[in-house]
């Protein structure tokens, strides 16, 4: 695998989220997160609750049972992260066809790269912000995501998955521009 493979890209992005999850202080799991109405624990809950059924409905692949986010958000994330990385590291599964009524048909690794990797990237910032941790994201992934979503501004706003764009200075760095574009206040 080269550094540009989805498996390697996910390893970096998922690894950064794992580092953030592992460093959340015990008393910060109920701290407000940037997503309206969420606390830090909800950031993990979102990822571990939406992706497994999405994966299964498009590929028939099931993730092992995930521990309760309420009881152990770190372990809940670890189970999902290890399962996703395992899929991406296995050449037999990466070429599996993923076909979803709303997301279209893709090779499995491409579907994970398109739909999950960016979500993990953005939610790393959310969790870090909620817990008062290092908010820096992978610069290459930030640049790629920003370039990919800027042209889809109207469609993304209509999806309801992103808040209104927050204005930032023209000379803001790419991470600040990305975070603001998806409706968070950097």
XYZ file of C-alpha atoms in Angstrom:
186
model
C 0.000 0.000 0.000
C 1.215 3.480 -0.764
C 0.655 6.528 1.398
C -2.223 7.632 -0.833
C -4.237 4.432 -0.432
C -7.503 4.738 1.414
C -6.204 2.234 3.978
C -3.217 4.464 4.749
C -5.246 7.655 4.663
C -7.777 6.131 7.059
C -4.950 4.864 9.284
C -3.765 8.479 9.696
C -7.225 10.029 10.142
C -8.619 7.212 12.305
C -5.397 7.187 14.299
C -5.754 10.885 15.048
C -9.361 10.350 16.190
C -8.214 7.406 18.321
C -5.539 9.592 19.920
C -8.157 12.244 20.646
C -10.660 9.740 22.081
C -7.976 8.206 24.302
C -7.037 11.617 25.700
C -10.509 12.905 26.548
C -10.509 13.525 30.311
C -13.137 11.458 32.127
C -14.977 14.596 33.181
C -15.088 15.981 29.612
C -17.315 13.326 28.009
C -20.371 15.448 28.826
C -18.803 18.742 27.735
C -20.664 20.588 24.958
C -19.460 19.792 21.442
C -19.548 22.160 18.448
C -22.465 20.244 16.901
C -25.621 21.824 18.310
C -27.140 19.794 21.138
C -24.219 17.343 21.285
C -21.708 16.599 24.008
C -18.309 14.992 23.459
C -19.740 11.483 23.944
C -22.267 12.155 21.155
C -19.453 12.684 18.655
C -18.331 9.091 19.226
C -21.947 7.905 19.383
C -22.642 9.416 15.958
C -19.770 7.583 14.296
C -20.418 4.200 15.909
C -24.170 4.358 15.310
C -24.463 5.533 11.707
C -21.597 3.759 9.993
C -22.164 0.068 10.860
C -25.752 -0.051 9.484
C -24.677 1.997 6.448
C -21.842 -0.460 5.777
C -24.077 -3.492 6.233
C -26.881 -2.165 4.054
C -24.485 -1.447 1.191
C -22.154 -4.430 1.431
C -23.664 -7.052 3.724
C -20.591 -6.726 5.963
C -21.281 -6.584 9.689
C -19.097 -4.873 12.270
C -18.523 -6.854 15.504
C -20.774 -5.799 18.390
C -19.794 -2.358 19.639
C -19.676 -1.664 23.385
C -21.986 0.970 24.821
C -20.872 4.529 24.153
C -22.488 5.486 27.456
C -20.341 3.044 29.410
C -17.110 3.144 27.416
C -16.826 5.597 24.519
C -13.140 4.797 24.056
C -13.746 1.061 23.612
C -16.803 1.705 21.418
C -14.645 3.723 19.037
C -11.762 1.224 19.180
C -13.977 -1.659 18.071
C -15.310 0.310 15.105
C -11.925 1.729 14.158
C -10.214 -1.663 14.221
C -13.009 -3.222 12.153
C -12.847 -0.491 9.502
C -9.064 -0.611 9.331
C -9.239 -4.402 9.065
C -11.590 -4.118 6.091
C -9.322 -1.602 4.393
C -6.205 -3.694 5.012
C -7.785 -6.832 3.489
C -7.513 -6.884 -0.325
C -10.376 -9.386 -0.450
C -12.814 -6.899 1.083
C -11.583 -3.614 -0.369
C -12.729 -4.653 -3.826
C -16.163 -5.756 -2.570
C -18.991 -3.911 -4.264
C -20.781 -1.443 -2.024
C -24.225 -0.517 -3.333
C -26.534 1.743 -1.384
C -29.803 3.279 -2.546
C -28.761 6.771 -1.418
C -24.988 6.576 -1.852
C -24.702 4.734 -5.167
C -22.386 1.898 -6.151
C -18.689 1.957 -5.321
C -15.798 -0.314 -4.502
C -15.893 -0.790 -0.702
C -12.656 1.063 0.047
C -13.814 3.971 -2.121
C -17.133 4.099 -0.247
C -15.328 4.187 3.104
C -13.027 6.896 1.778
C -15.885 8.945 0.412
C -18.443 8.644 3.202
C -16.663 7.760 6.445
C -13.117 9.089 6.327
C -14.177 12.736 6.010
C -16.717 12.329 8.801
C -14.002 10.993 11.099
C -11.728 13.873 10.081
C -14.288 16.568 10.896
C -15.461 14.915 14.083
C -11.869 14.747 15.319
C -11.985 18.519 15.445
C -15.390 18.450 17.169
C -14.215 16.039 19.851
C -10.931 17.861 20.399
C -12.758 21.177 20.715
C -15.260 19.734 23.202
C -12.514 18.181 25.335
C -10.022 21.052 25.116
C -7.462 18.952 23.215
C -5.199 19.584 20.219
C -7.491 20.442 17.288
C -4.946 20.091 14.486
C -6.075 17.836 11.647
C -4.096 16.080 8.907
C -3.224 18.946 6.512
C -3.338 16.778 3.373
C -6.785 15.439 4.252
C -8.020 18.917 5.122
C -6.817 20.249 1.757
C -8.363 17.353 -0.160
C -11.687 17.595 1.654
C -11.891 21.362 1.272
C -11.155 21.141 -2.458
C -13.748 18.399 -2.842
C -16.606 20.042 -0.971
C -16.268 23.691 -2.015
C -17.940 23.060 -5.387
C -20.812 21.237 -3.667
C -21.782 24.119 -1.380
C -25.460 24.347 -2.321
C -26.043 20.576 -2.329
C -24.361 20.191 1.059
C -26.445 22.944 2.613
C -29.644 21.361 1.265
C -28.684 17.975 2.739
C -29.101 19.350 6.248
C -25.859 17.664 7.304
C -23.933 20.934 7.545
C -24.779 24.181 9.267
C -24.630 27.575 7.624
C -21.185 28.531 6.415
C -19.282 30.680 8.921
C -17.382 33.612 7.452
C -13.626 33.732 8.073
C -10.822 35.973 6.852
C -9.750 35.522 3.241
C -6.258 34.575 4.398
C -7.447 31.933 6.904
C -5.574 28.626 6.790
C -7.206 25.621 5.114
C -8.297 23.950 8.341
C -10.023 27.115 9.532
C -11.720 27.480 6.135
C -12.875 23.836 6.186
C -14.238 24.004 9.719
C -16.056 27.250 8.912
C -17.365 25.864 5.608
C -19.111 22.991 7.389
C -20.747 25.390 9.823
C -18.495 25.253 12.862
C -16.954 28.283 14.533
C -13.170 27.799 14.413
